Coordinates of N, CA and C in Angstrom, one line a residue:
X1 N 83.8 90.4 101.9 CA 84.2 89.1 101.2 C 85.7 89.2 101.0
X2 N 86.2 88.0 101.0 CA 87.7 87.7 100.9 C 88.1 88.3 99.5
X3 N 87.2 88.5 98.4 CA 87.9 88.7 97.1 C 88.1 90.1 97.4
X4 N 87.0 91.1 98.0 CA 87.0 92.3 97.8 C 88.6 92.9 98.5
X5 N 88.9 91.9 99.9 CA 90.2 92.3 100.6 C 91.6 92.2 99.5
X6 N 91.6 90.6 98.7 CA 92.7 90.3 98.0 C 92.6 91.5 97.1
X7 N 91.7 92.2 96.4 CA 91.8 93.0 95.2 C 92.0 94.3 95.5
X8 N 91.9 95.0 97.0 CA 92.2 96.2 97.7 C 93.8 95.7 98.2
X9 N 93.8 95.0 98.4 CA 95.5 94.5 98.9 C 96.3 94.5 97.8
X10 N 95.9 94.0 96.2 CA 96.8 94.1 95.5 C 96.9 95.5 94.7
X11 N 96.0 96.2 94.7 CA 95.7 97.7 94.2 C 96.6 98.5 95.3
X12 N 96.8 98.4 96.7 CA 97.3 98.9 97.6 C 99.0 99.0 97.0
X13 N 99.5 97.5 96.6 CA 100.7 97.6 96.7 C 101.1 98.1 95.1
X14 N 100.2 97.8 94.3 CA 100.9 98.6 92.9 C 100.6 99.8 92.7
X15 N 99.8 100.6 93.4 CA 100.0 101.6 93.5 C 100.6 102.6 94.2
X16 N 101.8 101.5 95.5 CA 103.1 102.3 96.2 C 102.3 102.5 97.5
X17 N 101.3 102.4 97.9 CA 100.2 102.8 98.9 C 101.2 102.2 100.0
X18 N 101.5 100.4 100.1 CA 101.9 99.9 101.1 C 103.4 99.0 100.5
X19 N 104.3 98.8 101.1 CA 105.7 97.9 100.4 C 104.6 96.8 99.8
X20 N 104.2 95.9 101.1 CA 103.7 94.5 100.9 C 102.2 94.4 101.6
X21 N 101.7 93.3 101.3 CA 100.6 92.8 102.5 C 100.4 91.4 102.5
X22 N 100.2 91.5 103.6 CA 99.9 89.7 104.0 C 98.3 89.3 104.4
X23 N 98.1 87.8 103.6 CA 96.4 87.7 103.8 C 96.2 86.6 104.3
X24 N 95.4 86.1 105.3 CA 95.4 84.8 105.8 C 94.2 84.1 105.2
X25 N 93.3 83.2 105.2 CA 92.1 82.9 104.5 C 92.3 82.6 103.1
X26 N 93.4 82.3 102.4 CA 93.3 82.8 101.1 C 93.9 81.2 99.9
X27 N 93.8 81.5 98.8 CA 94.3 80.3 98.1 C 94.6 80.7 96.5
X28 N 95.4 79.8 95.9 CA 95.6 80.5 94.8 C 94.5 81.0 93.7
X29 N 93.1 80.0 94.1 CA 92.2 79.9 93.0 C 91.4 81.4 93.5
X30 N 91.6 81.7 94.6 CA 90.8 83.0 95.4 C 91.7 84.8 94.3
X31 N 92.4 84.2 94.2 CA 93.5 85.2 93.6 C 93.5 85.2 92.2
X32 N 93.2 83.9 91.5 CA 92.1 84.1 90.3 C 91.7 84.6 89.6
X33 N 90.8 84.1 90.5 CA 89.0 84.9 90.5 C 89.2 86.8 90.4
X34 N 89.9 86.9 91.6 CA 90.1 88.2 91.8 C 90.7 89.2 90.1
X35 N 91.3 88.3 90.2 CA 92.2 88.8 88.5 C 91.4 89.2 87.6
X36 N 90.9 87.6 87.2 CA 89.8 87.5 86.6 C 88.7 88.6 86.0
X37 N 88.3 89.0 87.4 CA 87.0 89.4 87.7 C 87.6 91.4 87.4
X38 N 88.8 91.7 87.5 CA 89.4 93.0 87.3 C 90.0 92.9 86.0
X39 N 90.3 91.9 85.3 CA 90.8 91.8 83.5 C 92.8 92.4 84.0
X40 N 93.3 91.7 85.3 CA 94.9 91.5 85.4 C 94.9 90.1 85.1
X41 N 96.3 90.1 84.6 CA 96.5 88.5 84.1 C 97.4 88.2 85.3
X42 N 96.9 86.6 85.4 CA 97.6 85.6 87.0 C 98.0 84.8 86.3
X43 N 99.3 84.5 86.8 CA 100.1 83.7 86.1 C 100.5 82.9 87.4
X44 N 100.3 81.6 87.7 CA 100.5 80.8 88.7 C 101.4 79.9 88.2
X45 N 102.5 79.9 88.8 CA 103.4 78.7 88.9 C 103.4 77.6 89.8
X46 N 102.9 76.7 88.4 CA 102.0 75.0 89.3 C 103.0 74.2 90.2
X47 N 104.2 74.7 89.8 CA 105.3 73.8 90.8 C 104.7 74.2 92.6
X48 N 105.1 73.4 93.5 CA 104.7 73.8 94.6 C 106.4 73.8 95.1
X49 N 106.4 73.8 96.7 CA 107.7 73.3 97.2 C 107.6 72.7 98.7
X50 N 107.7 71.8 99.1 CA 107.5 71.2 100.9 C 106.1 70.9 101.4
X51 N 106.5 70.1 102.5 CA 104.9 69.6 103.1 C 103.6 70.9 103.4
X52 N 104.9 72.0 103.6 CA 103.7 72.9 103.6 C 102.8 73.5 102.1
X53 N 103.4 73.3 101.3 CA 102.9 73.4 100.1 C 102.7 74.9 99.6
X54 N 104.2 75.5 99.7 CA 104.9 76.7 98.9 C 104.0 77.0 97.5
X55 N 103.5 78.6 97.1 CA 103.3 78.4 96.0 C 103.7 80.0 95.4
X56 N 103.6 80.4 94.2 CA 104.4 81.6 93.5 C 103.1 81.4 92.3
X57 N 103.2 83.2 92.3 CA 102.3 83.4 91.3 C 102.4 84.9 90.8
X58 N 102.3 85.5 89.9 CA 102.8 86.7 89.6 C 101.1 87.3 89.2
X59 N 101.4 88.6 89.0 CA 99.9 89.4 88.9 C 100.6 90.4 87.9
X60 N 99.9 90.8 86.9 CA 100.3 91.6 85.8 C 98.8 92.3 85.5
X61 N 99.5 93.6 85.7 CA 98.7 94.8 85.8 C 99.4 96.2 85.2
X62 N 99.2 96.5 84.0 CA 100.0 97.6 83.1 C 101.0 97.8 83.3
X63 N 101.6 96.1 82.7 CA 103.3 96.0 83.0 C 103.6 96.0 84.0
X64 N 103.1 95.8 84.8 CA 104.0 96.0 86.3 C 103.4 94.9 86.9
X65 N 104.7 94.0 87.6 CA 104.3 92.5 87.8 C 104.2 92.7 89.6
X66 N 103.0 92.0 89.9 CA 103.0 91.9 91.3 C 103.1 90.2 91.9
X67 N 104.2 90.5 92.8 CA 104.5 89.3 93.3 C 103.7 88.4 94.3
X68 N 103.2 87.4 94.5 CA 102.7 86.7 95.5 C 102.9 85.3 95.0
X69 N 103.4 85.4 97.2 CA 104.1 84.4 97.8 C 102.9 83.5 99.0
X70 N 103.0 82.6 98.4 CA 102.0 81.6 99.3 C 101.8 80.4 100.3
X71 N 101.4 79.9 101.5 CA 101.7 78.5 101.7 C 100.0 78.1 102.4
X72 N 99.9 77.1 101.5 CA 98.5 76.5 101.1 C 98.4 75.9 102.7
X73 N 99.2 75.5 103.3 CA 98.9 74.4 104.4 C 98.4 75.7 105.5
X74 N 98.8 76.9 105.2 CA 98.1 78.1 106.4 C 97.2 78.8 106.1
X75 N 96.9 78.8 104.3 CA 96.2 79.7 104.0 C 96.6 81.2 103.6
X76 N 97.8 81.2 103.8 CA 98.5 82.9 103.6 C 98.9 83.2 102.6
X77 N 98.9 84.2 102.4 CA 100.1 84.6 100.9 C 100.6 86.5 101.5
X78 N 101.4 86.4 100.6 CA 102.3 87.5 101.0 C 102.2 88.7 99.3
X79 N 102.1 89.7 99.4 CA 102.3 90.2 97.9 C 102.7 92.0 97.9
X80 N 103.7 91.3 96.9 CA 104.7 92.4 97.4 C 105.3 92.9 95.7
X81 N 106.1 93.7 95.5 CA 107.0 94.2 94.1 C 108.3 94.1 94.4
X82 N 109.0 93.2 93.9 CA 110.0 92.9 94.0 C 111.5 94.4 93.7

């Protein structure tokens, strides 16, 4: 399942495993859920940006903020530590 990849991808990067990773299939509500469902808080910022429809959302996980970068019209997001 797609939640089980997004929630090994974001455990990957806060824990230094990988810099970043990139996900294709994915959406902000998918990223969620994911949160959700592990008790990290997702903080999505509702602004978008361009036809492709840019989006930014942070992941907080014992203090340590994980970044993800998204564009809705592909399906991708990118998530990384700044």
């Amino acid at each position: 399942m797609i939640e089980h990849t997004i929630a090994d991808a974001i455990k990957k990067v806060s824990k230094g495993f990988v810099e970043d990773v990139r996900l294709d299939g994915v959406c902000p509500g998918l990223f969620e859920r994911v949160c959700e469902e592990n008790g990290w808080i997702f903080e999505y910022d509702s602004e978008t940006n361009g036809w492709e429809v840019d989006w930014w959302a942070d992941i907080i996980i014992d203090k340590q903020i994980i970044r993800v970068s998204g564009i809705m019209y592909y399906g991708t997001a990118h998530i990384f530590i700044e």
